[in-house]
Amino acid sequence: QVQLVESGGGSVQAGGSLRLSCAASGFTYSTNCMAWFRQATGKEREAVAAIYTGSIGGYYVDSVKGRFTIFQDKANNTVYLQMNSLKPEDTAMYYCAARPSGCVWWSRSTQFAAWGQGTQVTVSS
């Protein structure tokens, strides 16, 4: 079955960096939209970034552009989210998601059926 396993979360001070990983299995990796979402306590889940596994470019929400980079290791079916210049408002549970299509409307969480368990990111000021 489809499995998405996130890792790499933790606690850092503002201005620091973290790299999240999402190891995918159980499906044909090469034709999927892989995305990262996050959900802060008391808030709705929001999109962060996405990448189509058949290409190299990424999509980002405005709040993380220039600070976060999504990339992948196709040989190991793994998607990464490099997060630099972290801010306290980046604090959230981060989730990996996948769907067997392109990344049109990628920012809508309802477009994704497969989700990981999440990894916590905490940024202190």
Short mmCIF file of N, CA, C and O in Angstrom, two decimals:
data_model
loop_
_atom_site.label_atom_id
_atom_site.label_comp_id
_atom_site.label_asym_id
_atom_site.label_seq_id
_atom_site.Cartn_x
_atom_site.Cartn_y
_atom_site.Cartn_z
N GLN A 1 0.84 -1.18 0.00
CA GLN A 1 0.00 0.00 0.00
C GLN A 1 0.88 1.25 0.00
O GLN A 1 2.08 1.17 0.28
N VAL A 2 0.27 2.38 -0.29
CA VAL A 2 1.00 3.64 -0.34
C VAL A 2 1.49 4.00 1.05
O VAL A 2 0.74 3.96 2.02
N GLN A 3 2.77 4.32 1.13
CA GLN A 3 3.34 4.77 2.40
C GLN A 3 4.19 6.00 2.17
O GLN A 3 5.00 6.04 1.24
N LEU A 4 3.99 6.98 3.02
CA LEU A 4 4.80 8.19 3.02
C LEU A 4 5.31 8.37 4.44
O LEU A 4 4.51 8.48 5.37
N VAL A 5 6.62 8.39 4.58
CA VAL A 5 7.21 8.48 5.92
C VAL A 5 8.09 9.72 5.98
O VAL A 5 9.11 9.80 5.31
N GLU A 6 7.66 10.67 6.82
CA GLU A 6 8.42 11.91 6.99
C GLU A 6 9.44 11.77 8.11
O GLU A 6 9.24 11.01 9.06
N SER A 7 10.49 12.56 8.00
CA SER A 7 11.49 12.66 9.06
C SER A 7 12.21 13.99 8.92
O SER A 7 12.05 14.68 7.91
N GLY A 8 12.98 14.33 9.94
CA GLY A 8 13.81 15.52 9.86
C GLY A 8 13.32 16.72 10.64
O GLY A 8 14.00 17.75 10.70
N GLY A 9 12.14 16.61 11.25
CA GLY A 9 11.66 17.72 12.05
C GLY A 9 12.48 17.91 13.31
O GLY A 9 13.34 17.09 13.64
N GLY A 10 12.22 19.01 14.00
CA GLY A 10 12.94 19.28 15.23
C GLY A 10 12.71 20.69 15.69
O GLY A 10 11.81 21.39 15.20
N SER A 11 13.52 21.11 16.64
CA SER A 11 13.43 22.46 17.21
C SER A 11 14.66 23.25 16.85
O SER A 11 15.78 22.77 17.05
N VAL A 12 14.45 24.45 16.33
CA VAL A 12 15.56 25.32 15.97
C VAL A 12 15.23 26.75 16.37
O VAL A 12 14.06 27.08 16.59
N GLN A 13 16.23 27.57 16.40
CA GLN A 13 16.01 28.99 16.66
C GLN A 13 15.73 29.70 15.34
O GLN A 13 16.10 29.21 14.26
N ALA A 14 15.10 30.83 15.44
CA ALA A 14 14.81 31.63 14.25
C ALA A 14 16.09 31.90 13.48
O ALA A 14 17.13 32.19 14.08
N GLY A 15 15.99 31.79 12.16
CA GLY A 15 17.15 31.95 11.31
C GLY A 15 17.86 30.64 10.99
O GLY A 15 18.73 30.61 10.10
N GLY A 16 17.49 29.59 11.69
CA GLY A 16 18.11 28.30 11.48
C GLY A 16 17.54 27.55 10.29
O GLY A 16 16.67 28.06 9.57
N SER A 17 18.03 26.32 10.11
CA SER A 17 17.62 25.50 8.96
C SER A 17 17.27 24.09 9.41
O SER A 17 17.79 23.59 10.41
N LEU A 18 16.40 23.49 8.63
CA LEU A 18 16.06 22.08 8.79
C LEU A 18 15.82 21.49 7.42
O LEU A 18 15.41 22.22 6.50
N ARG A 19 16.03 20.19 7.28
CA ARG A 19 15.70 19.50 6.04
C ARG A 19 14.75 18.36 6.37
O ARG A 19 15.11 17.45 7.12
N LEU A 20 13.58 18.40 5.80
CA LEU A 20 12.60 17.34 5.97
C LEU A 20 12.72 16.34 4.82
O LEU A 20 13.02 16.72 3.69
N SER A 21 12.47 15.09 5.13
CA SER A 21 12.48 14.03 4.13
C SER A 21 11.14 13.32 4.11
O SER A 21 10.49 13.18 5.14
N CYS A 22 10.78 12.84 2.92
CA CYS A 22 9.56 12.06 2.77
C CYS A 22 9.91 10.86 1.89
O CYS A 22 10.13 11.01 0.68
N ALA A 23 9.95 9.69 2.49
CA ALA A 23 10.26 8.46 1.76
C ALA A 23 8.96 7.83 1.30
O ALA A 23 8.08 7.54 2.11
N ALA A 24 8.85 7.63 -0.01
CA ALA A 24 7.61 7.12 -0.60
C ALA A 24 7.77 5.68 -1.05
O ALA A 24 8.83 5.29 -1.56
N SER A 25 6.71 4.91 -0.87
CA SER A 25 6.72 3.52 -1.34
C SER A 25 5.29 3.08 -1.61
O SER A 25 4.32 3.72 -1.19
N GLY A 26 5.17 1.97 -2.36
CA GLY A 26 3.86 1.40 -2.61
C GLY A 26 3.13 1.94 -3.82
O GLY A 26 1.96 1.62 -4.03
N PHE A 27 3.79 2.79 -4.60
CA PHE A 27 3.16 3.31 -5.81
C PHE A 27 4.24 3.69 -6.82
O PHE A 27 5.42 3.73 -6.50
N THR A 28 3.78 3.97 -8.05
CA THR A 28 4.72 4.36 -9.10
C THR A 28 5.13 5.80 -8.88
O THR A 28 4.38 6.73 -9.16
N TYR A 29 6.33 5.97 -8.38
CA TYR A 29 6.79 7.29 -7.95
C TYR A 29 6.90 8.28 -9.10
O TYR A 29 6.67 9.47 -8.92
N SER A 30 7.25 7.80 -10.28
CA SER A 30 7.67 8.70 -11.36
C SER A 30 6.57 9.56 -11.96
O SER A 30 6.86 10.44 -12.76
N THR A 31 5.32 9.35 -11.61
CA THR A 31 4.24 10.13 -12.21
C THR A 31 3.30 10.67 -11.14
O THR A 31 2.09 10.51 -11.20
N ASN A 32 3.88 11.31 -10.15
CA ASN A 32 3.10 11.82 -9.04
C ASN A 32 3.41 13.27 -8.74
O ASN A 32 4.51 13.75 -9.01
N CYS A 33 2.46 13.92 -8.16
CA CYS A 33 2.70 15.22 -7.55
C CYS A 33 2.95 14.95 -6.07
O CYS A 33 2.12 14.35 -5.39
N MET A 34 4.10 15.38 -5.60
CA MET A 34 4.47 15.24 -4.20
C MET A 34 4.45 16.63 -3.57
O MET A 34 5.00 17.57 -4.13
N ALA A 35 3.83 16.74 -2.43
CA ALA A 35 3.67 18.06 -1.82
C ALA A 35 3.94 18.02 -0.32
O ALA A 35 3.85 16.98 0.32
N TRP A 36 4.25 19.18 0.19
CA TRP A 36 4.37 19.39 1.63
C TRP A 36 3.28 20.36 2.06
O TRP A 36 3.08 21.41 1.44
N PHE A 37 2.62 19.99 3.13
CA PHE A 37 1.63 20.85 3.77
C PHE A 37 2.05 21.02 5.23
O PHE A 37 2.87 20.26 5.75
N ARG A 38 1.47 21.99 5.88
CA ARG A 38 1.74 22.16 7.30
C ARG A 38 0.47 22.61 8.00
O ARG A 38 -0.42 23.21 7.40
N GLN A 39 0.44 22.29 9.30
CA GLN A 39 -0.71 22.68 10.10
C GLN A 39 -0.24 23.10 11.48
O GLN A 39 0.32 22.29 12.23
N ALA A 40 -0.45 24.36 11.78
CA ALA A 40 -0.13 24.88 13.11
C ALA A 40 -1.30 24.62 14.04
O ALA A 40 -2.44 24.47 13.60
N THR A 41 -1.01 24.60 15.31
CA THR A 41 -2.05 24.35 16.31
C THR A 41 -3.17 25.37 16.18
O THR A 41 -2.92 26.58 16.16
N GLY A 42 -4.38 24.88 16.03
CA GLY A 42 -5.54 25.77 15.96
C GLY A 42 -5.78 26.39 14.60
O GLY A 42 -6.68 27.22 14.45
N LYS A 43 -4.99 25.98 13.61
CA LYS A 43 -5.14 26.56 12.27
C LYS A 43 -5.42 25.47 11.26
O LYS A 43 -5.22 24.29 11.50
N GLU A 44 -5.87 25.90 10.09
CA GLU A 44 -6.14 24.95 9.02
C GLU A 44 -4.84 24.50 8.36
O GLU A 44 -3.83 25.20 8.41
N ARG A 45 -4.90 23.34 7.74
CA ARG A 45 -3.74 22.84 7.01
C ARG A 45 -3.51 23.73 5.80
O ARG A 45 -4.47 24.09 5.10
N GLU A 46 -2.25 24.07 5.55
CA GLU A 46 -1.94 24.93 4.42
C GLU A 46 -0.82 24.34 3.59
O GLU A 46 0.03 23.61 4.07
N ALA A 47 -0.86 24.67 2.31
CA ALA A 47 0.15 24.19 1.38
C ALA A 47 1.47 24.92 1.60
O ALA A 47 1.49 26.09 1.99
N VAL A 48 2.55 24.21 1.34
CA VAL A 48 3.88 24.80 1.46
C VAL A 48 4.61 24.76 0.11
O VAL A 48 5.05 25.79 -0.39
N ALA A 49 4.75 23.56 -0.45
CA ALA A 49 5.50 23.40 -1.69
C ALA A 49 5.10 22.08 -2.35
O ALA A 49 4.57 21.19 -1.69
N ALA A 50 5.39 21.98 -3.65
CA ALA A 50 5.10 20.75 -4.37
C ALA A 50 6.09 20.58 -5.51
O ALA A 50 6.70 21.55 -5.98
N ILE A 51 6.21 19.34 -5.96
CA ILE A 51 7.06 19.03 -7.09
C ILE A 51 6.46 17.85 -7.84
O ILE A 51 5.91 16.92 -7.23
N TYR A 52 6.52 17.93 -9.17
CA TYR A 52 6.08 16.80 -9.97
C TYR A 52 7.27 15.88 -10.14
O TYR A 52 8.36 16.33 -10.52
N THR A 53 7.08 14.59 -9.85
CA THR A 53 8.22 13.68 -9.83
C THR A 53 8.85 13.48 -11.19
O THR A 53 9.98 13.02 -11.29
N GLY A 54 8.13 13.86 -12.24
CA GLY A 54 8.69 13.74 -13.59
C GLY A 54 9.44 14.96 -14.05
O GLY A 54 9.87 15.01 -15.21
N SER A 55 9.58 15.95 -13.17
CA SER A 55 10.31 17.16 -13.54
C SER A 55 11.22 17.56 -12.39
O SER A 55 11.38 16.82 -11.43
N ILE A 56 11.78 18.76 -12.47
CA ILE A 56 12.69 19.18 -11.42
C ILE A 56 12.25 20.47 -10.75
O ILE A 56 12.71 20.78 -9.66
N GLY A 57 11.35 21.21 -11.36
CA GLY A 57 10.93 22.48 -10.80
C GLY A 57 9.96 22.30 -9.66
O GLY A 57 9.25 21.31 -9.58
N GLY A 58 9.91 23.28 -8.77
CA GLY A 58 9.00 23.21 -7.64
C GLY A 58 8.01 24.35 -7.65
O GLY A 58 8.14 25.33 -8.37
N TYR A 59 6.97 24.19 -6.85
CA TYR A 59 5.94 25.20 -6.66
C TYR A 59 5.94 25.57 -5.18
O TYR A 59 6.12 24.70 -4.32
N TYR A 60 5.72 26.86 -4.91
CA TYR A 60 5.80 27.33 -3.53
C TYR A 60 4.70 28.35 -3.23
O TYR A 60 4.28 29.10 -4.10
N VAL A 61 4.30 28.37 -1.97
CA VAL A 61 3.44 29.47 -1.54
C VAL A 61 4.33 30.68 -1.27
O VAL A 61 5.52 30.54 -1.00
N ASP A 62 3.73 31.84 -1.36
CA ASP A 62 4.52 33.07 -1.28
C ASP A 62 5.29 33.19 0.03
O ASP A 62 6.41 33.71 0.05
N SER A 63 4.74 32.69 1.11
CA SER A 63 5.35 32.88 2.42
C SER A 63 6.67 32.13 2.59
O SER A 63 7.43 32.43 3.51
N VAL A 64 6.95 31.17 1.71
CA VAL A 64 8.19 30.41 1.85
C VAL A 64 9.13 30.59 0.66
O VAL A 64 10.26 30.07 0.68
N LYS A 65 8.70 31.31 -0.35
CA LYS A 65 9.55 31.51 -1.53
C LYS A 65 10.86 32.19 -1.13
O LYS A 65 10.87 33.14 -0.36
N GLY A 66 11.95 31.67 -1.67
CA GLY A 66 13.26 32.21 -1.36
C GLY A 66 13.87 31.64 -0.09
O GLY A 66 15.05 31.85 0.17
N ARG A 67 13.07 30.93 0.71
CA ARG A 67 13.58 30.35 1.96
C ARG A 67 13.55 28.81 1.93
O ARG A 67 14.43 28.17 2.47
N PHE A 68 12.52 28.27 1.30
CA PHE A 68 12.36 26.81 1.24
C PHE A 68 12.64 26.32 -0.18
O PHE A 68 12.34 27.01 -1.16
N THR A 69 13.18 25.11 -0.26
CA THR A 69 13.42 24.48 -1.56
C THR A 69 12.95 23.03 -1.51
O THR A 69 13.33 22.29 -0.59
N ILE A 70 12.13 22.66 -2.47
CA ILE A 70 11.70 21.26 -2.58
C ILE A 70 12.50 20.59 -3.68
O ILE A 70 12.71 21.17 -4.75
N PHE A 71 13.01 19.39 -3.39
CA PHE A 71 13.75 18.66 -4.40
C PHE A 71 13.59 17.17 -4.12
O PHE A 71 13.01 16.78 -3.10
N GLN A 72 14.09 16.37 -5.02
CA GLN A 72 13.84 14.94 -4.89
C GLN A 72 15.06 14.10 -5.25
O GLN A 72 15.94 14.55 -5.98
N ASP A 73 15.06 12.89 -4.76
CA ASP A 73 16.04 11.87 -5.12
C ASP A 73 15.22 10.75 -5.75
O ASP A 73 14.63 9.92 -5.05
N LYS A 74 15.16 10.74 -7.08
CA LYS A 74 14.31 9.79 -7.78
C LYS A 74 14.78 8.36 -7.57
O LYS A 74 13.97 7.43 -7.53
N ALA A 75 16.07 8.17 -7.42
CA ALA A 75 16.60 6.81 -7.24
C ALA A 75 16.09 6.19 -5.94
O ALA A 75 15.96 4.96 -5.85
N ASN A 76 15.79 7.03 -4.96
CA ASN A 76 15.35 6.53 -3.67
C ASN A 76 13.90 6.92 -3.33
O ASN A 76 13.48 6.76 -2.18
N ASN A 77 13.18 7.42 -4.34
CA ASN A 77 11.76 7.78 -4.14
C ASN A 77 11.57 8.65 -2.90
O ASN A 77 10.69 8.40 -2.06
N THR A 78 12.41 9.67 -2.80
CA THR A 78 12.37 10.54 -1.62
C THR A 78 12.27 11.99 -2.04
O THR A 78 12.97 12.43 -2.96
N VAL A 79 11.40 12.70 -1.38
CA VAL A 79 11.25 14.14 -1.58
C VAL A 79 11.74 14.86 -0.33
O VAL A 79 11.49 14.40 0.79
N TYR A 80 12.41 15.97 -0.55
CA TYR A 80 12.98 16.74 0.55
C TYR A 80 12.40 18.16 0.57
O TYR A 80 11.99 18.68 -0.47
N LEU A 81 12.41 18.74 1.73
CA LEU A 81 12.07 20.15 1.87
C LEU A 81 13.19 20.80 2.69
O LEU A 81 13.29 20.57 3.90
N GLN A 82 14.03 21.55 2.01
CA GLN A 82 15.09 22.29 2.68
C GLN A 82 14.51 23.62 3.15
O GLN A 82 14.02 24.41 2.33
N MET A 83 14.57 23.85 4.44
CA MET A 83 13.98 25.06 5.02
C MET A 83 15.08 25.90 5.64
O MET A 83 15.72 25.47 6.61
N ASN A 84 15.30 27.07 5.08
CA ASN A 84 16.30 28.01 5.59
C ASN A 84 15.63 29.26 6.12
O ASN A 84 14.46 29.52 5.83
N SER A 85 16.38 30.02 6.87
CA SER A 85 15.86 31.28 7.43
C SER A 85 14.50 31.07 8.11
O SER A 85 13.55 31.82 7.88
N LEU A 86 14.43 30.06 8.93
CA LEU A 86 13.17 29.72 9.57
C LEU A 86 12.70 30.82 10.49
O LEU A 86 13.50 31.51 11.14
N LYS A 87 11.37 30.95 10.55
CA LYS A 87 10.73 31.96 11.38
C LYS A 87 9.80 31.27 12.37
O LYS A 87 9.33 30.16 12.11
N PRO A 88 9.50 31.91 13.48
CA PRO A 88 8.57 31.30 14.44
C PRO A 88 7.23 30.93 13.79
O PRO A 88 6.62 29.93 14.19
N GLU A 89 6.79 31.69 12.82
CA GLU A 89 5.52 31.39 12.15
C GLU A 89 5.59 30.15 11.26
O GLU A 89 4.56 29.72 10.74
N ASP A 90 6.78 29.58 11.09
CA ASP A 90 6.90 28.32 10.36
C ASP A 90 6.62 27.12 11.28
O ASP A 90 6.57 25.98 10.80
N THR A 91 6.47 27.38 12.56
CA THR A 91 6.19 26.30 13.50
C THR A 91 4.89 25.61 13.15
O THR A 91 3.84 26.25 13.03
N ALA A 92 4.95 24.28 12.97
CA ALA A 92 3.77 23.51 12.58
C ALA A 92 4.14 22.04 12.47
O ALA A 92 5.33 21.69 12.50
N MET A 93 3.13 21.21 12.32
CA MET A 93 3.34 19.83 11.93
C MET A 93 3.39 19.84 10.40
O MET A 93 2.49 20.40 9.76
N TYR A 94 4.42 19.25 9.85
CA TYR A 94 4.60 19.21 8.40
C TYR A 94 4.25 17.81 7.88
O TYR A 94 4.72 16.81 8.41
N TYR A 95 3.43 17.80 6.83
CA TYR A 95 2.97 16.55 6.24
C TYR A 95 3.39 16.45 4.79
O TYR A 95 3.34 17.42 4.04
N CYS A 96 3.73 15.24 4.40
CA CYS A 96 4.00 14.92 3.02
C CYS A 96 2.73 14.32 2.42
O CYS A 96 2.00 13.57 3.09
N ALA A 97 2.46 14.65 1.15
CA ALA A 97 1.27 14.14 0.49
C ALA A 97 1.61 13.78 -0.95
O ALA A 97 2.54 14.36 -1.54
N ALA A 98 0.85 12.86 -1.52
CA ALA A 98 1.10 12.41 -2.89
C ALA A 98 -0.21 12.16 -3.62
O ALA A 98 -1.22 11.78 -3.01
N ARG A 99 -0.18 12.39 -4.92
CA ARG A 99 -1.33 12.02 -5.76
C ARG A 99 -0.79 11.64 -7.14
O ARG A 99 0.20 12.21 -7.60
N PRO A 100 -1.44 10.69 -7.81
CA PRO A 100 -0.95 10.17 -9.08
C PRO A 100 -1.35 11.03 -10.27
O PRO A 100 -2.09 10.60 -11.15
N SER A 101 -0.86 12.27 -10.29
CA SER A 101 -1.19 13.18 -11.39
C SER A 101 -0.19 14.32 -11.38
O SER A 101 0.75 14.34 -10.59
N GLY A 102 -0.42 15.31 -12.26
CA GLY A 102 0.41 16.50 -12.22
C GLY A 102 0.06 17.37 -11.03
O GLY A 102 -0.76 17.00 -10.18
N CYS A 103 0.68 18.54 -11.00
CA CYS A 103 0.52 19.41 -9.83
C CYS A 103 -0.44 20.58 -10.04
O CYS A 103 -0.36 21.58 -9.33
N VAL A 104 -1.38 20.42 -10.95
CA VAL A 104 -2.40 21.45 -11.08
C VAL A 104 -3.20 21.49 -9.78
O VAL A 104 -3.54 20.46 -9.22
N TRP A 105 -3.53 22.69 -9.31
CA TRP A 105 -4.26 22.86 -8.05
C TRP A 105 -3.54 22.16 -6.89
O TRP A 105 -4.18 21.65 -5.98
N TRP A 106 -2.24 22.17 -6.89
CA TRP A 106 -1.47 21.43 -5.89
C TRP A 106 -1.70 21.96 -4.48
O TRP A 106 -1.47 21.25 -3.52
N SER A 107 -2.09 23.21 -4.34
CA SER A 107 -2.22 23.79 -3.01
C SER A 107 -3.50 23.38 -2.28
O SER A 107 -3.72 23.75 -1.13
N ARG A 108 -4.34 22.63 -2.95
CA ARG A 108 -5.59 22.18 -2.31
C ARG A 108 -5.38 20.81 -1.68
O ARG A 108 -5.20 19.82 -2.38
N SER A 109 -5.44 20.74 -0.36
CA SER A 109 -5.18 19.49 0.33
C SER A 109 -6.19 18.40 -0.05
O SER A 109 -5.86 17.22 -0.02
N THR A 110 -7.37 18.79 -0.45
CA THR A 110 -8.39 17.81 -0.82
C THR A 110 -8.04 17.06 -2.10
O THR A 110 -8.65 16.05 -2.42
N GLN A 111 -7.05 17.56 -2.84
CA GLN A 111 -6.61 16.91 -4.08
C GLN A 111 -5.68 15.73 -3.81
O GLN A 111 -5.33 15.01 -4.72
N PHE A 112 -5.30 15.53 -2.55
CA PHE A 112 -4.35 14.48 -2.20
C PHE A 112 -5.02 13.42 -1.34
O PHE A 112 -5.68 13.74 -0.35
N ALA A 113 -4.81 12.14 -1.72
CA ALA A 113 -5.40 11.05 -0.96
C ALA A 113 -4.40 10.37 -0.03
O ALA A 113 -4.80 9.77 0.97
N ALA A 114 -3.13 10.46 -0.36
CA ALA A 114 -2.10 9.79 0.43
C ALA A 114 -1.35 10.79 1.28
O ALA A 114 -0.87 11.82 0.77
N TRP A 115 -1.22 10.50 2.57
CA TRP A 115 -0.58 11.40 3.52
C TRP A 115 0.35 10.63 4.44
O TRP A 115 0.10 9.47 4.78
N GLY A 116 1.41 11.31 4.86
CA GLY A 116 2.27 10.76 5.89
C GLY A 116 1.76 11.10 7.26
O GLY A 116 0.72 11.77 7.41
N GLN A 117 2.50 10.67 8.28
CA GLN A 117 2.06 10.87 9.66
C GLN A 117 2.44 12.23 10.21
O GLN A 117 1.93 12.63 11.25
N GLY A 118 3.34 12.91 9.54
CA GLY A 118 3.74 14.24 9.95
C GLY A 118 5.01 14.26 10.77
O GLY A 118 5.38 13.28 11.43
N THR A 119 5.70 15.39 10.71
CA THR A 119 6.89 15.61 11.52
C THR A 119 6.83 17.05 12.04
O THR A 119 6.51 17.98 11.30
N GLN A 120 7.12 17.22 13.32
CA GLN A 120 6.94 18.52 13.97
C GLN A 120 8.15 19.42 13.75
O GLN A 120 9.30 18.99 13.93
N VAL A 121 7.89 20.65 13.39
CA VAL A 121 8.91 21.68 13.28
C VAL A 121 8.56 22.80 14.25
O VAL A 121 7.45 23.33 14.21
N THR A 122 9.50 23.14 15.13
CA THR A 122 9.28 24.20 16.11
C THR A 122 10.41 25.21 15.98
O THR A 122 11.58 24.84 16.08
N VAL A 123 10.05 26.46 15.75
CA VAL A 123 11.02 27.53 15.59
C VAL A 123 10.83 28.54 16.71
O VAL A 123 9.75 29.12 16.84
N SER A 124 11.85 28.73 17.49
CA SER A 124 11.76 29.66 18.62
C SER A 124 12.42 30.99 18.27
O SER A 124 13.37 31.03 17.50
N SER A 125 11.90 32.03 18.89
CA SER A 125 12.44 33.37 18.59
C SER A 125 13.59 33.73 19.50
O SER A 125 13.88 33.04 20.47
#
